Amino acid sequence: MIVVIDFGSQYNQLIARRVRECRVYCQIEPPDVDIEAIKALNPDGIILSGGPSSIYEKNSPKTDPAIFDLGIPILGICYGMQFMVDALGGSVKKSIKREYGFAELTIHKPENLFDTIDKSATCWMSHGDSISKLPKEFTITASTDNTEIAAIENRKKQFYGLQFHPEVEHTPKGKQMLRNFLFSVCGCEPNWTMKTFAKESIEQIRDKVDDKKVILGLSGGVDSSVTAMLIHKAIGKQLTCIFVDNGLLRLNEAAKLKIVLKQHLNINIRFVNASGLFLEALSGVVDPEKKRKIIGKIFMDVFDAEAKKIQGADYLAQGTLYPDIIESQSAFGGPTSVIKSHHNVGGLPKKMKLKLIEPLKYLFKDEVRELGKTLGMPEELIWRQPFPGPGLGIRIIGEITRKRLSVLRKVDDILIEEIKAAGYYKKVWQSFAVLLPIKSVGVMGDKRTYENIIAIRAVTSKDAMTADWARLPHELLAKISNRIINEVNGVNRVAYDISSKPPSTIEWE
Ligand code: XMP
């Protein structure tokens, strides 16, 4: 396996992805990771990531230089290379000109990292500092017009440095360079597959849980369902899932999920219908944050009460994914981590005094889907679009009433049916309807109407951190609009949301 030290680059997740695409397992660690913890992972190599700092800034991130004594290959990328140079006795200086964008790389010898790569290759630069003096026993292996020291190596120790970013698409030969590092330099084997991951996770869960009991909040979404499946394979009936119907689910969703989950997962599931509690508490509430808080609090209370009925539970399992972990531990965790915190039910383990199990915490979303497939889960569970915990509650702008819920449910059902029929359900990240708190005038069968407006939102995204509105075909939008207005009483106008995130968000509240 490979350890990536995270110096805060926006491309860190990409490095991890690229390594895993080569079927080599890799894990991102913060710069202050203990050297003993690295040794315990027994990595075949280390990659030092880029980062926004200058090595000579006061609080620039540093990692224990003892990594250079581990006797394993190390690849420094951008800031990571500058850290390596500085730590090993070379020097780094501020460049007169910041270099950002494409550059032509001249490779001095097509060996090692550059094995099978032509003498010149396009690369992507993004740096303000440059190497001014090499550490002992290092040589320059590639240059650009602007940056003489664009790539370096200490062949004896197997230390490599790249001033540019091999992990981004803009460096077309970057993947080959990373492959060379993994396979020729580090001697990794491409044997990390979802099957191995599943097998190892199941063993680890068994060891950890022993004869204790585990509780899991099941939402019907991909992450919690795959978590349930994995843990169930490990410990069977020692796992109990709790599904809370908050009254804010889609049309017939609770009933449909009940059938699918029972049929395919054959797991202990307790279904709790708490719709009344939620809807009563939300009555008259229009402020989005208040809605979220009320929904979050009641969920915790209901879940806690149900969990207490399960005697002797020691563990709470959660479907946390890798991007969430990276964000919260990143050296430069931006405001995104704050925005996300209220999305998850983070207060549960503290309140319930349970130990956490998060078996998906090193996986990306598409890897979770692959894992689900490996575990034999049905498509309809693996390929569900994300649905927020507060459900339709944050898609009804203004007051949530049973009547308005019923209107939105019918609209949402038509929308999803058409999106699926047109083959767009998997192509977009999310597609949903929002019920607005204003009415508009229309004409139906020669009669004036004064009814609700629906906004349709469909976005493309990789991770929900940024998103763009989906360019759905006009014919599809026309069909959706026609069906909604014709089939749902109380709606006489449909609008399409054409805002991206940022500056908007995906959900309206
Ligand atoms: P925003 O609206 O912040 O949403 O752009 C980003 C992603 O998160 C989902 N989302 C939530 N998920 N609980 C959840 O489990 C929440 O409170 C919540 N709020 C937003 C949203 O659907 C999108 O995928």
Tab-separated table of C-alpha atoms in Angstrom, residues 208-509:
chain	number	residue	atom	x	y	z
A	208	LYS	CA	-13.571	-5.811	16.397
A	209	VAL	CA	-17.177	-6.570	17.274
A	210	ASP	CA	-16.556	-10.035	18.683
A	211	ASP	CA	-19.818	-11.126	20.338
A	212	LYS	CA	-21.184	-7.589	20.845
A	213	LYS	CA	-24.142	-5.974	19.115
A	214	VAL	CA	-24.162	-3.242	16.478
A	215	ILE	CA	-26.853	-0.695	15.635
A	216	LEU	CA	-27.147	1.080	12.303
A	217	GLY	CA	-29.418	3.847	11.069
A	218	LEU	CA	-30.696	2.724	7.700
A	219	SER	CA	-31.981	5.408	5.345
A	220	GLY	CA	-32.350	3.338	2.193
A	221	GLY	CA	-29.523	5.330	0.586
A	222	VAL	CA	-26.479	3.677	-0.959
A	223	ASP	CA	-24.045	4.339	1.877
A	224	SER	CA	-26.113	3.032	4.759
A	225	SER	CA	-27.389	0.050	2.749
A	226	VAL	CA	-23.887	-1.056	1.727
A	227	THR	CA	-22.679	-0.559	5.314
A	228	ALA	CA	-25.546	-2.736	6.517
A	229	MET	CA	-24.807	-5.424	3.977
A	230	LEU	CA	-21.119	-5.553	4.806
A	231	ILE	CA	-21.660	-5.698	8.558
A	232	HIS	CA	-24.422	-8.253	8.138
A	233	LYS	CA	-22.034	-10.490	6.196
A	234	ALA	CA	-19.584	-10.189	9.070
A	235	ILE	CA	-21.792	-10.648	12.120
A	236	GLY	CA	-25.263	-11.608	10.891
A	237	LYS	CA	-27.972	-11.191	13.476
A	238	GLN	CA	-25.733	-9.263	15.874
A	239	LEU	CA	-26.586	-6.278	13.661
A	240	THR	CA	-29.874	-4.448	14.051
A	241	CYS	CA	-30.866	-1.653	11.676
A	242	ILE	CA	-33.297	1.082	12.545
A	243	PHE	CA	-35.292	2.774	9.805
A	244	VAL	CA	-37.105	5.934	10.867
A	245	ASP	CA	-40.004	7.126	8.718
A	246	ASN	CA	-40.033	10.875	9.353
A	247	GLY	CA	-43.085	11.529	7.184
A	248	LEU	CA	-40.889	13.449	4.740
A	249	LEU	CA	-40.103	10.562	2.408
A	250	ARG	CA	-41.077	10.200	-1.248
A	251	LEU	CA	-44.264	8.635	-2.553
A	252	ASN	CA	-44.646	5.110	-1.105
A	253	GLU	CA	-40.935	5.166	-0.295
A	254	ALA	CA	-41.184	3.657	3.182
A	255	ALA	CA	-43.319	0.798	1.906
A	256	LYS	CA	-41.138	0.189	-1.169
A	257	LEU	CA	-37.953	0.291	0.847
A	258	LYS	CA	-39.386	-2.101	3.377
A	259	ILE	CA	-39.938	-4.675	0.657
A	260	VAL	CA	-36.573	-4.157	-1.062
A	261	LEU	CA	-34.555	-4.091	2.136
A	262	LYS	CA	-36.242	-7.137	3.622
A	263	GLN	CA	-36.166	-9.068	0.381
A	264	HIS	CA	-32.566	-8.426	-0.542
A	265	LEU	CA	-30.787	-7.799	2.701
A	266	ASN	CA	-32.481	-10.287	4.991
A	267	ILE	CA	-31.287	-8.220	7.909
A	268	ASN	CA	-32.855	-7.447	11.284
A	269	ILE	CA	-34.615	-4.153	10.604
A	270	ARG	CA	-36.856	-2.200	12.927
A	271	PHE	CA	-39.177	0.161	11.093
A	272	VAL	CA	-40.365	3.087	13.192
A	273	ASN	CA	-43.154	5.257	11.866
A	274	ALA	CA	-42.659	8.603	13.546
A	275	SER	CA	-44.281	10.793	10.855
A	276	GLY	CA	-46.831	12.210	13.278
A	277	LEU	CA	-44.136	13.404	15.687
A	278	PHE	CA	-42.119	15.100	12.958
A	279	LEU	CA	-45.033	16.770	11.190
A	280	GLU	CA	-46.515	18.054	14.434
A	281	ALA	CA	-43.208	19.596	15.484
A	282	LEU	CA	-42.760	21.181	12.062
A	283	SER	CA	-46.218	22.702	11.973
A	284	GLY	CA	-45.994	26.458	11.288
A	285	VAL	CA	-42.194	26.404	10.913
A	286	VAL	CA	-40.836	28.153	7.809
A	287	ASP	CA	-37.228	28.946	8.685
A	288	PRO	CA	-34.905	26.423	6.941
A	289	GLU	CA	-32.432	26.138	9.797
A	290	LYS	CA	-35.232	25.665	12.334
A	291	LYS	CA	-36.684	22.919	10.166
A	292	ARG	CA	-33.321	21.157	9.963
A	293	LYS	CA	-32.772	21.433	13.711
A	294	ILE	CA	-36.220	20.109	14.561
A	295	ILE	CA	-35.878	17.195	12.140
A	296	GLY	CA	-32.357	16.404	13.416
A	297	LYS	CA	-33.388	16.512	17.060
A	298	ILE	CA	-36.497	14.361	16.689
A	299	PHE	CA	-34.538	11.862	14.620
A	300	MET	CA	-31.974	11.538	17.395
A	301	ASP	CA	-34.667	11.125	20.061
A	302	VAL	CA	-36.614	8.527	18.077
A	303	PHE	CA	-33.472	6.636	17.108
A	304	ASP	CA	-32.151	6.716	20.655
A	305	ALA	CA	-35.429	5.457	22.105
A	306	GLU	CA	-35.546	2.595	19.615
A	307	ALA	CA	-31.895	1.721	20.148
A	308	LYS	CA	-32.452	1.499	23.900
A	309	LYS	CA	-34.815	-1.385	23.251
A	310	ILE	CA	-31.884	-3.361	21.881
A	311	GLN	CA	-30.161	-4.836	24.889
A	312	GLY	CA	-26.386	-4.695	25.136
A	313	ALA	CA	-25.479	-2.769	21.970
A	314	ASP	CA	-21.894	-1.513	22.038
A	315	TYR	CA	-21.389	-0.174	18.546
A	316	LEU	CA	-23.022	2.306	16.227
A	317	ALA	CA	-22.232	1.836	12.545
A	318	GLN	CA	-22.245	4.751	10.119
A	319	GLY	CA	-21.817	4.991	6.354
A	320	THR	CA	-19.231	7.773	6.467
A	321	LEU	CA	-17.252	8.037	3.216
A	322	TYR	CA	-13.665	9.009	2.523
A	323	PRO	CA	-14.311	12.546	1.205
A	324	ASP	CA	-15.981	13.434	4.539
A	325	ILE	CA	-12.958	12.185	6.460
A	326	ILE	CA	-10.416	13.937	4.249
A	327	GLU	CA	-12.270	17.204	4.552
A	328	SER	CA	-12.418	17.169	8.288
A	329	GLN	CA	-8.778	16.206	8.737
A	330	SER	CA	-7.277	18.213	5.842
A	331	ALA	CA	-4.511	20.560	6.879
A	332	PHE	CA	-6.531	23.329	5.302
A	333	GLY	CA	-10.108	22.123	5.875
A	334	GLY	CA	-12.048	24.891	4.187
A	335	PRO	CA	-15.510	26.166	4.955
A	336	THR	CA	-16.969	23.123	3.199
A	337	SER	CA	-16.380	20.996	6.257
A	338	VAL	CA	-18.486	23.394	8.301
A	339	ILE	CA	-21.320	23.402	5.796
A	340	LYS	CA	-21.344	19.611	5.763
A	341	SER	CA	-21.389	19.043	9.487
A	342	HIS	CA	-25.107	19.646	9.804
A	343	HIS	CA	-25.784	17.183	7.020
A	344	ASN	CA	-24.815	14.209	9.094
A	345	VAL	CA	-26.222	13.023	12.349
A	346	GLY	CA	-22.881	13.599	14.041
A	347	GLY	CA	-24.333	13.944	17.540
A	348	LEU	CA	-25.633	10.388	17.748
A	349	PRO	CA	-22.594	8.448	18.992
A	350	LYS	CA	-21.892	11.038	21.702
A	351	LYS	CA	-25.467	11.040	22.909
A	352	MET	CA	-25.707	7.284	22.858
A	353	LYS	CA	-22.251	6.629	24.279
A	354	LEU	CA	-21.552	4.016	21.641
A	355	LYS	CA	-18.336	3.170	19.858
A	356	LEU	CA	-18.272	3.929	16.146
A	357	ILE	CA	-17.777	1.555	13.241
A	358	GLU	CA	-17.296	3.198	9.847
A	359	PRO	CA	-16.314	0.446	7.388
A	360	LEU	CA	-16.622	2.673	4.283
A	361	LYS	CA	-14.484	5.461	5.594
A	362	TYR	CA	-11.687	4.866	3.098
A	363	LEU	CA	-13.932	4.592	0.039
A	364	PHE	CA	-15.167	7.032	-2.562
A	365	LYS	CA	-18.806	7.014	-3.648
A	366	ASP	CA	-18.256	5.051	-6.858
A	367	GLU	CA	-16.168	2.523	-4.936
A	368	VAL	CA	-19.067	2.099	-2.496
A	369	ARG	CA	-21.311	1.280	-5.447
A	370	GLU	CA	-18.738	-1.214	-6.714
A	371	LEU	CA	-18.560	-2.759	-3.256
A	372	GLY	CA	-22.355	-3.036	-3.176
A	373	LYS	CA	-22.227	-4.849	-6.497
A	374	THR	CA	-19.487	-7.174	-5.239
A	375	LEU	CA	-21.667	-7.975	-2.219
A	376	GLY	CA	-24.493	-8.920	-4.571
A	377	MET	CA	-26.809	-5.992	-3.874
A	378	PRO	CA	-29.566	-5.130	-6.377
A	379	GLU	CA	-29.175	-2.201	-8.791
A	380	GLU	CA	-32.148	-0.366	-7.308
A	381	LEU	CA	-30.331	-0.019	-3.986
A	382	ILE	CA	-26.904	0.745	-5.415
A	383	TRP	CA	-28.048	3.317	-7.926
A	384	ARG	CA	-30.223	5.581	-5.829
A	385	GLN	CA	-29.555	9.280	-6.111
A	386	PRO	CA	-28.606	10.919	-2.798
A	387	PHE	CA	-31.613	11.993	-0.752
A	388	PRO	CA	-31.091	14.398	2.164
A	389	GLY	CA	-31.843	13.346	5.740
A	390	PRO	CA	-34.484	16.094	6.183
A	391	GLY	CA	-36.118	14.751	3.003
A	392	LEU	CA	-38.950	16.656	1.362
A	393	GLY	CA	-38.950	18.940	4.409
A	394	ILE	CA	-36.238	21.097	2.824
A	395	ARG	CA	-37.831	20.883	-0.625
A	396	ILE	CA	-41.067	22.458	0.525
A	397	ILE	CA	-40.242	26.105	0.849
A	398	GLY	CA	-42.370	27.623	3.573
A	399	GLU	CA	-44.668	25.632	5.796
A	400	ILE	CA	-44.742	21.846	5.634
A	401	THR	CA	-48.296	20.517	5.646
A	402	ARG	CA	-49.675	17.107	4.754
A	403	LYS	CA	-51.439	18.665	1.773
A	404	ARG	CA	-48.296	20.302	0.398
A	405	LEU	CA	-46.351	17.078	1.016
A	406	SER	CA	-48.905	15.189	-1.006
A	407	VAL	CA	-48.582	17.651	-3.935
A	408	LEU	CA	-44.782	17.462	-3.922
A	409	ARG	CA	-44.810	13.655	-3.689
A	410	LYS	CA	-46.910	13.312	-6.811
A	411	VAL	CA	-44.733	15.812	-8.682
A	412	ASP	CA	-41.513	14.126	-7.551
A	413	ASP	CA	-42.811	10.734	-8.619
A	414	ILE	CA	-43.586	11.955	-12.152
A	415	LEU	CA	-40.226	13.698	-12.406
A	416	ILE	CA	-38.208	10.651	-11.379
A	417	GLU	CA	-40.237	8.370	-13.620
A	418	GLU	CA	-39.522	10.565	-16.656
A	419	ILE	CA	-35.856	11.092	-15.774
A	420	LYS	CA	-35.432	7.323	-15.500
A	421	ALA	CA	-37.337	6.654	-18.722
A	422	ALA	CA	-35.097	9.095	-20.585
A	423	GLY	CA	-31.953	7.416	-19.211
A	424	TYR	CA	-30.848	10.420	-17.142
A	425	TYR	CA	-31.232	9.012	-13.622
A	426	LYS	CA	-27.659	7.727	-13.434
A	427	LYS	CA	-26.229	10.489	-15.600
A	428	VAL	CA	-27.149	13.290	-13.214
A	429	TRP	CA	-26.081	13.508	-9.583
A	430	GLN	CA	-29.549	14.448	-8.354
A	431	SER	CA	-32.873	15.398	-9.878
A	432	PHE	CA	-35.761	16.614	-7.760
A	433	ALA	CA	-38.667	19.012	-7.439
A	434	VAL	CA	-39.153	21.925	-5.060
A	435	LEU	CA	-42.540	23.299	-4.037
A	436	LEU	CA	-42.513	27.088	-3.856
A	437	PRO	CA	-44.552	29.160	-1.408
A	438	ILE	CA	-45.979	31.428	-4.093
A	439	LYS	CA	-48.843	31.038	-6.511
A	440	SER	CA	-49.229	32.141	-10.084
A	441	VAL	CA	-52.075	32.748	-12.448
A	442	GLY	CA	-52.801	30.298	-15.231
A	443	VAL	CA	-55.591	29.247	-17.566
A	444	MET	CA	-56.993	25.741	-17.800
A	445	GLY	CA	-59.976	24.815	-19.945
A	446	ASP	CA	-60.894	28.495	-20.383
A	447	LYS	CA	-60.875	28.982	-16.642
A	448	ARG	CA	-58.518	31.128	-14.606
A	449	THR	CA	-56.355	29.185	-12.142
A	450	TYR	CA	-54.310	30.463	-9.236
A	451	GLU	CA	-52.033	27.635	-8.164
A	452	ASN	CA	-48.614	26.515	-6.950
A	453	ILE	CA	-45.288	26.759	-8.770
A	454	ILE	CA	-42.840	23.876	-8.930
A	455	ALA	CA	-39.121	24.308	-9.523
A	456	ILE	CA	-37.233	21.412	-11.065
A	457	ARG	CA	-33.607	20.986	-10.065
A	458	ALA	CA	-31.221	18.570	-11.810
A	459	VAL	CA	-27.479	18.821	-11.293
A	460	THR	CA	-24.325	17.103	-12.392
A	461	SER	CA	-21.587	16.716	-9.810
A	462	LYS	CA	-18.743	14.468	-8.715
A	463	ASP	CA	-19.005	14.883	-4.964
A	464	ALA	CA	-21.742	17.480	-4.243
A	465	MET	CA	-19.112	20.015	-3.213
A	466	THR	CA	-19.583	21.767	-6.537
A	467	ALA	CA	-22.337	21.183	-9.055
A	468	ASP	CA	-23.650	22.444	-12.345
A	469	TRP	CA	-27.261	22.486	-13.546
A	470	ALA	CA	-27.841	19.594	-15.887
A	471	ARG	CA	-28.423	20.433	-19.545
A	472	LEU	CA	-31.510	18.210	-19.834
A	473	PRO	CA	-33.009	18.027	-23.319
A	474	HIS	CA	-35.828	20.524	-23.887
A	475	GLU	CA	-38.128	17.716	-24.994
A	476	LEU	CA	-37.637	15.948	-21.680
A	477	LEU	CA	-38.288	19.140	-19.713
A	478	ALA	CA	-41.385	19.745	-21.809
A	479	LYS	CA	-42.714	16.264	-21.082
A	480	ILE	CA	-42.043	16.609	-17.356
A	481	SER	CA	-43.743	19.995	-17.214
A	482	ASN	CA	-46.773	18.822	-19.207
A	483	ARG	CA	-47.296	15.762	-17.096
A	484	ILE	CA	-46.926	17.630	-13.807
A	485	ILE	CA	-49.386	20.360	-14.720
A	486	ASN	CA	-51.878	17.914	-16.203
A	487	GLU	CA	-51.681	15.238	-13.550
A	488	VAL	CA	-51.129	17.053	-10.265
A	489	ASN	CA	-53.970	19.124	-8.921
A	490	GLY	CA	-52.757	22.358	-7.431
A	491	VAL	CA	-49.827	23.043	-9.800
A	492	ASN	CA	-50.103	25.335	-12.811
A	493	ARG	CA	-46.494	26.331	-13.538
A	494	VAL	CA	-43.080	24.610	-13.703
A	495	ALA	CA	-39.703	26.404	-13.719
A	496	TYR	CA	-36.226	24.947	-14.263
A	497	ASP	CA	-33.421	25.969	-11.894
A	498	ILE	CA	-30.330	27.051	-13.866
A	499	SER	CA	-27.969	27.927	-11.022
A	500	SER	CA	-24.691	26.204	-10.290
A	501	LYS	CA	-23.068	25.489	-6.914
A	502	PRO	CA	-21.401	27.737	-5.844
A	503	PRO	CA	-22.861	30.305	-5.508
A	504	SER	CA	-26.169	28.441	-5.058
A	505	THR	CA	-26.431	25.142	-3.196
A	506	ILE	CA	-27.964	21.947	-4.534
A	507	GLU	CA	-30.920	21.938	-2.151
A	508	TRP	CA	-32.993	25.087	-1.897
A	509	GLU	CA	-32.949	25.191	1.910
